[in-house]
Amino acid sequence: MTAIISVRDLRKTFRVLVRRPGLGGSIANLFAPHYRSVQAVEGVSFSLQAGELVGYLGPNGAGKSTTIKVLTGLLVPTGGEVRVDGQVPWEKRERYVKGIGVVFGNRPTLWWDLPVIDSLELLQPMYDIPAERFRYNLVEFKRMLELDEFINTPVRSLSLGQRMRADLCAALLHEPKLLFLDEPTIGLDVVAKEQIRRFVLDINHRRGVTVLLTTHDLTDVERLCERVMILDHGKLLYDGTLAALNGRFESAWTLKVDFEEEYPDVSVAGLPAPQRVGRQALYLFNHRELNTAELVQQLMARFQVVDLEVRRPPLEETIRRIYAEQLLTK
Amino acid sequence: METMRLYLRVMKLSILQQVTYRTALLAGLATNFFFGLLRAAVLLALFQVQPVVNGMTQAEGLTFVAFSQALIAFLFIFGTYDVMNTVYTGSIGADLARPMDLFFYWMARDFGASLVNLVIRGVVLVAVFSVFYPVVMPATIGQWGVGLVSLLLGWGVNYAFRFLVNLTAFWTPDARGIGRAAYTMLMMFSGFLMPMRLYPDWFSRLVALTPFPSTFNTPMEIFMGLLKGPEVIPALITQVGWLVALWLLARVVLRRGLSKLVIQGG
Amino acid sequence: MLRNLGMYFRLVGCDLRSQMTFRLSFWIDLFSTMAVNASMFASLYLVLERFGNIGGWGLGELAFLYGLAETSFGLMDMIFSGFDYDYFSTLVREGRLDQILLRPVPPAVQVMGHRFVLRRVGRILQGAAVLILSFFLVDMFWTPLKVAFLPVVLASQVVAMGALFIAGSTLTIWTIQRVEAINILTYGGVELMSYPASIYPRALRAIFTYILPFFFLSYYPALFFLDKTDPLGLPVWPPFLAPMVAGGMLWLALRFWKFGLKHYQSTGS
């Protein structure tokens, strides 16, 4: 099987104007602008197989958006090779974009003053979508995304969640093989987020659309992606399954125990001393060295236990640790 | 005293903000100068027909052009829409929460920007213009002084008018269109397009009944000495009169508008 | 090409429909625009009551120049609204240009179709009224050539000023903010074309004849229409250069536009 996206040694350098402070500085900026190079992406390589749904993660300024912009033909890279579905995105852009769908979470893609339906109908001639396919897709997406309740409302009066649903529909009417989602759930409430996730999963499973998704919401990742790529400072730190990532980098699990009475010493050999509040104690343990059942058995054997609660650290914490402690830099 | 200091702070902030728009300042200067050249050509062609018209010489006509271009930004000739925008966006609520009178608050903001524009766009433009064309300057210190006083009064009348125009936003969602028409009147009747003296007498006499000449034409005539000696006094009194009248009117209109805002819960 | 034209009209149709939703403000805007522009002519008219002429051109002849320039600027401002650089710079700032680049239709077609500001009709009507008035004031001697050439001159002015709008918008790809100095060329251009070239100082005349050939779009054609002789004694063909000049300016502007989009793609927002 050949890759639908292949990126090799992608690099992108921006020139940024350095602003000097003060009135004198302003005048100097005007006549002798001073630039500084910023490496947004430094040698990123990866490939995606058709039908994959991949999460592309990283802190702000890591280079995620730059990568997406290169892949969608909006930016020409400084170096490296990019092939998407056999084409170079930024060459013959008008032809290339016919085969992809793009949604940027923080900006509207539809015509601001037009009712949603008018906006969607404009796309049919624009993308040369056969009328029959267009009708069929529109009916299906309207149902899945529940667009009917606001289909005659101008885009400017939609809520953020409604707009995102309309944008998703617009990005898929021409049946692209590939869908790029840049922060699709940003600023949405829980219900709207869930609806969007269900939709993305569905079009990935049933229509086989390949999806590359950037997000800050790790619930998105846990719900949607088997594979994740982590980017920081323009470099790819991790590319693999979510499960393997958790296995390697998850920090300590916690076990909260309520005892029958206040025992003088509740420490467990090989574990740091627990935090104690009255009859309650909180243990930190590494689940790869000591499994939960063993620990619980030990405690039950020694003490009268009333209540137990095991907590796995959320993915957020794992990822935060990866950035903060630079766990993945060689 | 305390509020005065507050207004000065607002003004200072506005000055600092204006200075950061440096490229806009330079570009504005270039644009104003270019239009000055075009308008000077028209005026020169007019004065070729008659060397002195209604007591105005060619040099005085050119000075008028130089100053009208130099003071475009100082007097916000193309109008301002800031206050009406705060009504539409609702941010006027935050402005009302401040311990300041809205009229003077915006006056301080506008005046800060005006001062920057007077120095950077105004003075520079007149200086450059005077390289190419004659520019008449006041002959005595007294004339300078009275001219400046009259210019400040003109600024005040102009500000009060603009503030009133902005207040129409309380009553209609189309205040921008109204503003455009109102500022056109201001532009034409203030003598900005052509000195009032060059219009037919019947027209300038009619316009003299409005506050508009007080904003620009009167200060220019005093500055160049076209009005002098005892003629200056009634001109200044007229300016002060309009300033006070428009200010009082603005207070009444503002109170009405605000009460409407409160009733509607806007 | 045909497909793009079809797309253009669809887009314009959509924009027009959305403008129809704001009825009252539309009329207020229309009349205020008319008032703004009419006052300029009124001012000229009133001053001429005292002076009689400007550089040997009487009211009717000036009205012809002015009416022509105003009509075509109004038309241009309506057709090229999307390239109004104040508006276009917001497309750049808000990242909406990205959205345009993501659609499989040439960006210039989309930008032009994006916005078609109907209320510019105010300026067009006012300009056309002055132009028609001028025919009577100068008692125009019509020939078939004049009748045929008038729309050509009008179209040439529209295209030439549209080219400036395109160039001005392209500049904002670099500057992000609107470039106020471009007003010199656009609004300055209309002002310049509203008066006879002979009143301007030599340097200005040279610049706007040979470098930015505005005078070929208004002054020289006006000499032909009004049967006036040029004080500088030019041959007979300059009045007819207007369409060539306009075509050349549009070609250059579109080259610059393409170059600007390339640059945009190499710098991001």
mmCIF file of N, CA, C and O in Angstrom, chain B residues 24-25 27-28 30-32 34-35 37-39 41-42 45-50 53-54 121 133 172 174 176-178 180-181 184 187-188 193-194 197-204, chain C residues 24-26 28-29 32-33 35-37 39-40 42-44 46-55 119 179-185 187-189 191-192 195 199-201 204 208:
data_model
loop_
_atom_site.group_PDB
_atom_site.id
_atom_site.type_symbol
_atom_site.label_atom_id
_atom_site.label_comp_id
_atom_site.label_asym_id
_atom_site.label_seq_id
_atom_site.Cartn_x
_atom_site.Cartn_y
_atom_site.Cartn_z
ATOM 1 N N ALA B 24 1.222 55.115 9.101
ATOM 2 C CA ALA B 24 -0.015 55.793 8.712
ATOM 3 C C ALA B 24 0.194 57.305 8.733
ATOM 4 O O ALA B 24 -0.303 58.022 7.868
ATOM 5 N N LEU B 25 0.962 57.781 9.712
ATOM 6 C CA LEU B 25 1.229 59.215 9.795
ATOM 7 C C LEU B 25 1.979 59.703 8.558
ATOM 8 O O LEU B 25 1.613 60.701 7.942
ATOM 9 N N ALA B 27 2.263 58.176 5.613
ATOM 10 C CA ALA B 27 1.471 57.994 4.401
ATOM 11 C C ALA B 27 0.415 59.086 4.311
ATOM 12 O O ALA B 27 0.162 59.642 3.241
ATOM 13 N N GLY B 28 -0.188 59.411 5.449
ATOM 14 C CA GLY B 28 -1.202 60.461 5.484
ATOM 15 C C GLY B 28 -0.605 61.786 5.052
ATOM 16 O O GLY B 28 -1.197 62.545 4.279
ATOM 17 N N ALA B 30 1.969 62.230 3.083
ATOM 18 C CA ALA B 30 2.224 62.198 1.641
ATOM 19 C C ALA B 30 0.930 62.427 0.861
ATOM 20 O O ALA B 30 0.894 63.208 -0.094
ATOM 21 N N THR B 31 -0.145 61.758 1.292
ATOM 22 C CA THR B 31 -1.426 61.903 0.599
ATOM 23 C C THR B 31 -1.924 63.338 0.671
ATOM 24 O O THR B 31 -2.316 63.932 -0.332
ATOM 25 N N ASN B 32 -1.903 63.901 1.872
ATOM 26 C CA ASN B 32 -2.371 65.277 2.050
ATOM 27 C C ASN B 32 -1.561 66.238 1.184
ATOM 28 O O ASN B 32 -2.096 67.169 0.596
ATOM 29 N N PHE B 34 0.074 65.560 -1.616
ATOM 30 C CA PHE B 34 -0.226 65.378 -3.038
ATOM 31 C C PHE B 34 -1.531 66.085 -3.415
ATOM 32 O O PHE B 34 -1.605 66.813 -4.406
ATOM 33 N N PHE B 35 -2.557 65.888 -2.596
ATOM 34 C CA PHE B 35 -3.818 66.561 -2.869
ATOM 35 C C PHE B 35 -3.646 68.078 -2.781
ATOM 36 O O PHE B 35 -4.294 68.830 -3.506
ATOM 37 N N LEU B 37 -1.048 69.694 -3.768
ATOM 38 C CA LEU B 37 -0.502 70.108 -5.063
ATOM 39 C C LEU B 37 -1.614 70.233 -6.109
ATOM 40 O O LEU B 37 -1.675 71.206 -6.868
ATOM 41 N N LEU B 38 -2.500 69.228 -6.137
ATOM 42 C CA LEU B 38 -3.585 69.256 -7.127
ATOM 43 C C LEU B 38 -4.500 70.449 -6.899
ATOM 44 O O LEU B 38 -4.882 71.158 -7.834
ATOM 45 N N ARG B 39 -4.831 70.678 -5.630
ATOM 46 C CA ARG B 39 -5.760 71.761 -5.329
ATOM 47 C C ARG B 39 -5.107 73.123 -5.574
ATOM 48 O O ARG B 39 -5.764 74.080 -5.994
ATOM 49 N N ALA B 41 -3.014 73.730 -7.913
ATOM 50 C CA ALA B 41 -3.045 73.946 -9.364
ATOM 51 C C ALA B 41 -4.390 74.541 -9.781
ATOM 52 O O ALA B 41 -4.451 75.475 -10.583
ATOM 53 N N VAL B 42 -5.471 74.002 -9.199
ATOM 54 C CA VAL B 42 -6.799 74.513 -9.524
ATOM 55 C C VAL B 42 -6.924 75.973 -9.078
ATOM 56 O O VAL B 42 -7.410 76.834 -9.819
ATOM 57 N N ALA B 45 -4.998 78.320 -11.299
ATOM 58 C CA ALA B 45 -5.697 78.528 -12.562
ATOM 59 C C ALA B 45 -6.854 79.496 -12.375
ATOM 60 O O ALA B 45 -7.114 80.349 -13.233
ATOM 61 N N LEU B 46 -7.542 79.399 -11.243
ATOM 62 C CA LEU B 46 -8.653 80.319 -10.966
ATOM 63 C C LEU B 46 -8.143 81.747 -10.842
ATOM 64 O O LEU B 46 -8.700 82.682 -11.415
ATOM 65 N N PHE B 47 -7.067 81.924 -10.092
ATOM 66 C CA PHE B 47 -6.574 83.268 -9.848
ATOM 67 C C PHE B 47 -5.930 83.894 -11.078
ATOM 68 O O PHE B 47 -5.646 85.078 -11.099
ATOM 69 N N GLN B 48 -5.672 83.046 -12.101
ATOM 70 C CA GLN B 48 -5.159 83.629 -13.338
ATOM 71 C C GLN B 48 -6.221 84.487 -14.005
ATOM 72 O O GLN B 48 -5.906 85.430 -14.719
ATOM 73 N N VAL B 49 -7.485 84.156 -13.757
ATOM 74 C CA VAL B 49 -8.572 84.932 -14.318
ATOM 75 C C VAL B 49 -8.643 86.299 -13.652
ATOM 76 O O VAL B 49 -8.864 87.318 -14.291
ATOM 77 N N GLN B 50 -8.429 86.340 -12.354
ATOM 78 C CA GLN B 50 -8.575 87.575 -11.570
ATOM 79 C C GLN B 50 -7.510 87.534 -10.483
ATOM 80 O O GLN B 50 -7.463 86.559 -9.739
ATOM 81 N N VAL B 53 -9.567 88.419 -5.543
ATOM 82 C CA VAL B 53 -10.998 88.119 -5.577
ATOM 83 C C VAL B 53 -11.579 88.352 -4.202
ATOM 84 O O VAL B 53 -11.145 87.712 -3.229
ATOM 85 N N ASN B 54 -12.524 89.273 -4.131
ATOM 86 C CA ASN B 54 -13.221 89.518 -2.875
ATOM 87 C C ASN B 54 -12.209 89.740 -1.736
ATOM 88 O O ASN B 54 -12.359 89.207 -0.644
ATOM 89 N N ARG B 121 1.727 65.979 11.056
ATOM 90 C CA ARG B 121 1.187 66.153 9.711
ATOM 91 C C ARG B 121 1.035 67.623 9.357
ATOM 92 O O ARG B 121 1.327 68.025 8.237
ATOM 93 N N TYR B 133 5.222 76.836 -2.895
ATOM 94 C CA TYR B 133 4.259 77.913 -3.096
ATOM 95 C C TYR B 133 4.371 78.929 -1.960
ATOM 96 O O TYR B 133 4.809 78.583 -0.863
ATOM 97 N N THR B 172 -30.891 55.449 15.550
ATOM 98 C CA THR B 172 -30.966 54.732 14.275
ATOM 99 C C THR B 172 -29.766 53.810 14.094
ATOM 100 O O THR B 172 -28.663 54.124 14.554
ATOM 101 N N ASP B 174 -28.449 53.387 11.337
ATOM 102 C CA ASP B 174 -27.784 53.858 10.121
ATOM 103 C C ASP B 174 -27.018 55.156 10.342
ATOM 104 O O ASP B 174 -26.921 55.990 9.444
ATOM 105 N N ARG B 176 -24.020 55.774 10.384
ATOM 106 C CA ARG B 176 -22.860 55.982 9.494
ATOM 107 C C ARG B 176 -23.259 56.776 8.256
ATOM 108 O O ARG B 176 -22.559 57.693 7.839
ATOM 109 N N GLY B 177 -24.379 56.392 7.662
ATOM 110 C CA GLY B 177 -24.852 57.110 6.483
ATOM 111 C C GLY B 177 -25.165 58.559 6.807
ATOM 112 O O GLY B 177 -24.798 59.474 6.076
ATOM 113 N N ILE B 178 -25.834 58.766 7.947
ATOM 114 C CA ILE B 178 -26.136 60.125 8.381
ATOM 115 C C ILE B 178 -24.832 60.891 8.577
ATOM 116 O O ILE B 178 -24.686 62.035 8.162
ATOM 117 N N ARG B 180 -21.982 60.390 7.145
ATOM 118 C CA ARG B 180 -21.315 60.729 5.893
ATOM 119 C C ARG B 180 -21.914 62.000 5.288
ATOM 120 O O ARG B 180 -21.192 62.875 4.813
ATOM 121 N N ALA B 181 -23.240 62.088 5.329
ATOM 122 C CA ALA B 181 -23.882 63.287 4.794
ATOM 123 C C ALA B 181 -23.523 64.505 5.643
ATOM 124 O O ALA B 181 -23.204 65.578 5.119
ATOM 125 N N THR B 184 -20.046 65.728 5.069
ATOM 126 C CA THR B 184 -19.925 66.394 3.777
ATOM 127 C C THR B 184 -20.316 67.863 3.905
ATOM 128 O O THR B 184 -19.639 68.752 3.379
ATOM 129 N N MET B 187 -17.538 69.606 5.501
ATOM 130 C CA MET B 187 -16.409 69.812 4.601
ATOM 131 C C MET B 187 -16.660 71.004 3.667
ATOM 132 O O MET B 187 -15.799 71.847 3.463
ATOM 133 N N MET B 188 -17.878 71.072 3.145
ATOM 134 C CA MET B 188 -18.160 72.111 2.170
ATOM 135 C C MET B 188 -18.367 73.476 2.828
ATOM 136 O O MET B 188 -17.840 74.476 2.381
ATOM 137 N N LEU B 193 -13.257 72.898 1.213
ATOM 138 C CA LEU B 193 -13.130 72.665 -0.230
ATOM 139 C C LEU B 193 -12.639 73.912 -0.956
ATOM 140 O O LEU B 193 -11.789 73.847 -1.835
ATOM 141 N N MET B 194 -13.224 75.027 -0.614
ATOM 142 C CA MET B 194 -12.847 76.323 -1.198
ATOM 143 C C MET B 194 -13.047 77.367 -0.107
ATOM 144 O O MET B 194 -14.008 77.276 0.657
ATOM 145 N N ARG B 197 -14.756 82.990 0.820
ATOM 146 C CA ARG B 197 -14.723 84.221 0.047
ATOM 147 C C ARG B 197 -14.834 84.003 -1.461
ATOM 148 O O ARG B 197 -15.184 84.929 -2.195
ATOM 149 N N LEU B 198 -14.468 82.827 -1.913
ATOM 150 C CA LEU B 198 -14.492 82.590 -3.354
ATOM 151 C C LEU B 198 -15.870 82.155 -3.848
ATOM 152 O O LEU B 198 -16.127 82.120 -5.039
ATOM 153 N N TYR B 199 -16.745 81.818 -2.910
ATOM 154 C CA TYR B 199 -18.111 81.475 -3.299
ATOM 155 C C TYR B 199 -18.892 82.759 -3.560
ATOM 156 O O TYR B 199 -18.490 83.835 -3.104
ATOM 157 N N PRO B 200 -20.027 82.663 -4.246
ATOM 158 C CA PRO B 200 -20.870 83.859 -4.424
ATOM 159 C C PRO B 200 -21.320 84.395 -3.067
ATOM 160 O O PRO B 200 -21.465 83.630 -2.114
ATOM 161 N N ASP B 201 -21.540 85.726 -3.010
ATOM 162 C CA ASP B 201 -21.878 86.353 -1.726
ATOM 163 C C ASP B 201 -23.118 85.759 -1.087
ATOM 164 O O ASP B 201 -23.155 85.523 0.114
ATOM 165 N N TRP B 202 -24.153 85.545 -1.918
ATOM 166 C CA TRP B 202 -25.406 85.023 -1.338
ATOM 167 C C TRP B 202 -25.171 83.707 -0.620
ATOM 168 O O TRP B 202 -25.727 83.439 0.430
ATOM 169 N N PHE B 203 -24.261 82.912 -1.190
ATOM 170 C CA PHE B 203 -23.999 81.589 -0.611
ATOM 171 C C PHE B 203 -23.245 81.717 0.710
ATOM 172 O O PHE B 203 -23.619 81.115 1.717
ATOM 173 N N SER B 204 -22.171 82.525 0.705
ATOM 174 C CA SER B 204 -21.396 82.613 1.946
ATOM 175 C C SER B 204 -22.189 83.286 3.064
ATOM 176 O O SER B 204 -22.018 82.956 4.233
ATOM 177 N N LEU C 24 -33.237 49.789 4.476
ATOM 178 C CA LEU C 24 -33.229 51.209 4.798
ATOM 179 C C LEU C 24 -31.816 51.763 4.753
ATOM 180 O O LEU C 24 -31.558 52.804 4.165
ATOM 181 N N SER C 25 -30.896 51.020 5.354
ATOM 182 C CA SER C 25 -29.534 51.534 5.395
ATOM 183 C C SER C 25 -28.989 51.661 3.980
ATOM 184 O O SER C 25 -28.178 52.530 3.691
ATOM 185 N N PHE C 26 -29.480 50.812 3.085
ATOM 186 C CA PHE C 26 -29.047 50.900 1.698
ATOM 187 C C PHE C 26 -29.410 52.260 1.116
ATOM 188 O O PHE C 26 -28.583 52.943 0.523
ATOM 189 N N ILE C 28 -30.216 55.055 2.724
ATOM 190 C CA ILE C 28 -29.515 56.143 3.413
ATOM 191 C C ILE C 28 -28.092 56.262 2.881
ATOM 192 O O ILE C 28 -27.607 57.351 2.576
ATOM 193 N N ASP C 29 -27.445 55.112 2.735
ATOM 194 C CA ASP C 29 -26.088 55.118 2.199
ATOM 195 C C ASP C 29 -26.042 55.681 0.793
ATOM 196 O O ASP C 29 -25.166 56.469 0.441
ATOM 197 N N SER C 32 -26.511 59.425 0.916
ATOM 198 C CA SER C 32 -25.382 60.150 1.497
ATOM 199 C C SER C 32 -24.195 60.134 0.539
ATOM 200 O O SER C 32 -23.480 61.124 0.419
ATOM 201 N N THR C 33 -24.011 59.025 -0.170
ATOM 202 C CA THR C 33 -22.921 58.983 -1.152
ATOM 203 C C THR C 33 -23.167 60.002 -2.259
ATOM 204 O O THR C 33 -22.244 60.692 -2.700
ATOM 205 N N ALA C 35 -24.830 62.739 -1.962
ATOM 206 C CA ALA C 35 -24.626 64.069 -1.396
ATOM 207 C C ALA C 35 -23.143 64.414 -1.342
ATOM 208 O O ALA C 35 -22.726 65.504 -1.711
ATOM 209 N N VAL C 36 -22.335 63.430 -0.905
ATOM 210 C CA VAL C 36 -20.901 63.673 -0.788
ATOM 211 C C VAL C 36 -20.329 64.132 -2.126
ATOM 212 O O VAL C 36 -19.653 65.154 -2.232
ATOM 213 N N ASN C 37 -20.651 63.361 -3.156
ATOM 214 C CA ASN C 37 -20.041 63.659 -4.446
ATOM 215 C C ASN C 37 -20.660 64.867 -5.119
ATOM 216 O O ASN C 37 -19.967 65.638 -5.783
ATOM 217 N N SER C 39 -21.687 67.473 -3.656
ATOM 218 C CA SER C 39 -21.186 68.694 -3.021
ATOM 219 C C SER C 39 -19.878 69.146 -3.654
ATOM 220 O O SER C 39 -19.584 70.332 -3.737
ATOM 221 N N MET C 40 -19.076 68.183 -4.101
ATOM 222 C CA MET C 40 -17.821 68.544 -4.764
ATOM 223 C C MET C 40 -18.111 69.348 -6.041
ATOM 224 O O MET C 40 -17.496 70.376 -6.295
ATOM 225 N N ALA C 42 -20.921 70.888 -6.718
ATOM 226 C CA ALA C 42 -21.595 72.132 -6.337
ATOM 227 C C ALA C 42 -20.566 73.194 -5.982
ATOM 228 O O ALA C 42 -20.687 74.364 -6.363
ATOM 229 N N SER C 43 -19.535 72.785 -5.269
ATOM 230 C CA SER C 43 -18.499 73.727 -4.862
ATOM 231 C C SER C 43 -17.810 74.324 -6.087
ATOM 232 O O SER C 43 -17.586 75.538 -6.171
ATOM 233 N N LEU C 44 -17.514 73.462 -7.061
ATOM 234 C CA LEU C 44 -16.882 73.935 -8.294
ATOM 235 C C LEU C 44 -17.810 74.905 -9.042
ATOM 236 O O LEU C 44 -17.398 75.977 -9.491
ATOM 237 N N LEU C 46 -20.202 76.759 -7.840
ATOM 238 C CA LEU C 46 -20.348 78.030 -7.138
ATOM 239 C C LEU C 46 -19.134 78.932 -7.344
ATOM 240 O O LEU C 46 -19.248 80.143 -7.534
ATOM 241 N N VAL C 47 -17.962 78.318 -7.310
ATOM 242 C CA VAL C 47 -16.748 79.113 -7.489
ATOM 243 C C VAL C 47 -16.666 79.673 -8.911
ATOM 244 O O VAL C 47 -16.245 80.812 -9.135
ATOM 245 N N LEU C 48 -17.132 78.866 -9.871
ATOM 246 C CA LEU C 48 -17.081 79.332 -11.261
ATOM 247 C C LEU C 48 -18.022 80.510 -11.496
ATOM 248 O O LEU C 48 -17.845 81.276 -12.435
ATOM 249 N N GLU C 49 -19.008 80.659 -10.620
ATOM 250 C CA GLU C 49 -19.908 81.805 -10.744
ATOM 251 C C GLU C 49 -19.105 83.100 -10.625
ATOM 252 O O GLU C 49 -19.425 84.111 -11.211
ATOM 253 N N ARG C 50 -18.034 83.074 -9.843
ATOM 254 C CA ARG C 50 -17.183 84.236 -9.684
ATOM 255 C C ARG C 50 -16.100 84.325 -10.768
ATOM 256 O O ARG C 50 -15.786 85.405 -11.251
ATOM 257 N N PHE C 51 -15.524 83.157 -11.115
ATOM 258 C CA PHE C 51 -14.338 83.171 -11.979
ATOM 259 C C PHE C 51 -14.634 82.919 -13.461
ATOM 260 O O PHE C 51 -13.886 83.363 -14.314
ATOM 261 N N GLY C 52 -15.681 82.158 -13.755
ATOM 262 C CA GLY C 52 -16.009 81.902 -15.155
ATOM 263 C C GLY C 52 -15.348 80.683 -15.744
ATOM 264 O O GLY C 52 -15.995 79.877 -16.399
ATOM 265 N N ASN C 53 -14.045 80.496 -15.568
ATOM 266 C CA ASN C 53 -13.396 79.313 -16.141
ATOM 267 C C ASN C 53 -12.155 78.930 -15.353
ATOM 268 O O ASN C 53 -11.641 79.689 -14.537
ATOM 269 N N ILE C 54 -11.696 77.706 -15.601
ATOM 270 C CA ILE C 54 -10.436 77.231 -15.014
ATOM 271 C C ILE C 54 -9.519 76.851 -16.168
ATOM 272 O O ILE C 54 -9.824 75.945 -16.933
ATOM 273 N N GLY C 55 -8.439 77.581 -16.292
ATOM 274 C CA GLY C 55 -7.476 77.298 -17.353
ATOM 275 C C GLY C 55 -8.113 77.298 -18.735
ATOM 276 O O GLY C 55 -7.725 76.506 -19.586
ATOM 277 N N ARG C 119 -24.482 50.087 -3.299
ATOM 278 C CA ARG C 119 -24.810 51.470 -2.975
ATOM 279 C C ARG C 119 -23.867 52.455 -3.674
ATOM 280 O O ARG C 119 -24.092 53.658 -3.645
ATOM 281 N N VAL C 179 -2.546 50.438 2.854
ATOM 282 C CA VAL C 179 -1.489 51.387 2.533
ATOM 283 C C VAL C 179 -2.146 52.701 2.131
ATOM 284 O O VAL C 179 -2.675 52.819 1.033
ATOM 285 N N GLU C 180 -2.139 53.655 3.041
ATOM 286 C CA GLU C 180 -2.887 54.875 2.785
ATOM 287 C C GLU C 180 -2.336 55.640 1.584
ATOM 288 O O GLU C 180 -3.074 56.294 0.865
ATOM 289 N N ALA C 181 -1.025 55.492 1.356
ATOM 290 C CA ALA C 181 -0.405 56.264 0.283
ATOM 291 C C ALA C 181 -0.949 55.897 -1.097
ATOM 292 O O ALA C 181 -0.869 56.685 -2.028
ATOM 293 N N ILE C 182 -1.550 54.718 -1.221
ATOM 294 C CA ILE C 182 -2.094 54.318 -2.513
ATOM 295 C C ILE C 182 -3.278 55.209 -2.879
ATOM 296 O O ILE C 182 -3.641 55.346 -4.047
ATOM 297 N N ASN C 183 -3.860 55.846 -1.867
ATOM 298 C CA ASN C 183 -4.947 56.806 -2.134
ATOM 299 C C ASN C 183 -4.499 57.899 -3.097
ATOM 300 O O ASN C 183 -5.300 58.470 -3.812
ATOM 301 N N ILE C 184 -3.203 58.207 -3.052
ATOM 302 C CA ILE C 184 -2.675 59.222 -3.958
ATOM 303 C C ILE C 184 -3.009 58.844 -5.392
ATOM 304 O O ILE C 184 -3.422 59.665 -6.196
ATOM 305 N N LEU C 185 -2.845 57.562 -5.705
ATOM 306 C CA LEU C 185 -3.055 57.127 -7.077
ATOM 307 C C LEU C 185 -4.529 56.957 -7.410
ATOM 308 O O LEU C 185 -4.956 57.289 -8.507
ATOM 309 N N TYR C 187 -7.759 57.845 -5.423
ATOM 310 C CA TYR C 187 -8.593 59.033 -5.229
ATOM 311 C C TYR C 187 -7.922 60.254 -5.847
ATOM 312 O O TYR C 187 -8.577 61.122 -6.411
ATOM 313 N N GLY C 188 -6.584 60.278 -5.762
ATOM 314 C CA GLY C 188 -5.840 61.351 -6.409
ATOM 315 C C GLY C 188 -6.052 61.315 -7.916
ATOM 316 O O GLY C 188 -6.181 62.344 -8.564
ATOM 317 N N GLY C 189 -6.103 60.091 -8.450
ATOM 318 C CA GLY C 189 -6.298 59.922 -9.877
ATOM 319 C C GLY C 189 -7.618 60.518 -10.357
ATOM 320 O O GLY C 189 -7.665 61.217 -11.370
ATOM 321 N N GLU C 191 -9.375 62.869 -8.903
ATOM 322 C CA GLU C 191 -9.278 64.329 -8.763
ATOM 323 C C GLU C 191 -8.502 64.906 -9.954
ATOM 324 O O GLU C 191 -8.897 65.886 -10.567
ATOM 325 N N LEU C 192 -7.382 64.239 -10.251
ATOM 326 C CA LEU C 192 -6.518 64.671 -11.337
ATOM 327 C C LEU C 192 -7.258 64.663 -12.672
ATOM 328 O O LEU C 192 -7.137 65.571 -13.487
ATOM 329 N N TYR C 195 -9.884 67.596 -13.902
ATOM 330 C CA TYR C 195 -9.495 68.938 -14.372
ATOM 331 C C TYR C 195 -8.616 68.816 -15.607
ATOM 332 O O TYR C 195 -7.973 67.794 -15.816
ATOM 333 N N ILE C 199 -3.601 72.739 -16.435
ATOM 334 C CA ILE C 199 -3.446 73.586 -15.247
ATOM 335 C C ILE C 199 -2.356 73.073 -14.315
ATOM 336 O O ILE C 199 -1.925 73.775 -13.411
ATOM 337 N N TYR C 200 -1.893 71.837 -14.508
ATOM 338 C CA TYR C 200 -0.948 71.270 -13.535
ATOM 339 C C TYR C 200 0.486 71.664 -13.865
ATOM 340 O O TYR C 200 0.840 71.882 -15.024
ATOM 341 N N PRO C 201 1.335 71.739 -12.855
ATOM 342 C CA PRO C 201 2.750 72.031 -13.094
ATOM 343 C C PRO C 201 3.389 70.945 -13.969
ATOM 344 O O PRO C 201 2.905 69.809 -14.028
ATOM 345 N N LEU C 204 4.177 67.283 -12.644
ATOM 346 C CA LEU C 204 2.988 66.448 -12.465
ATOM 347 C C LEU C 204 2.437 65.981 -13.804
ATOM 348 O O LEU C 204 2.033 64.834 -13.969
ATOM 349 N N PHE C 208 1.998 62.062 -14.965
ATOM 350 C CA PHE C 208 0.699 61.462 -15.243
ATOM 351 C C PHE C 208 0.383 61.392 -16.740
ATOM 352 O O PHE C 208 -0.729 61.081 -17.131
#
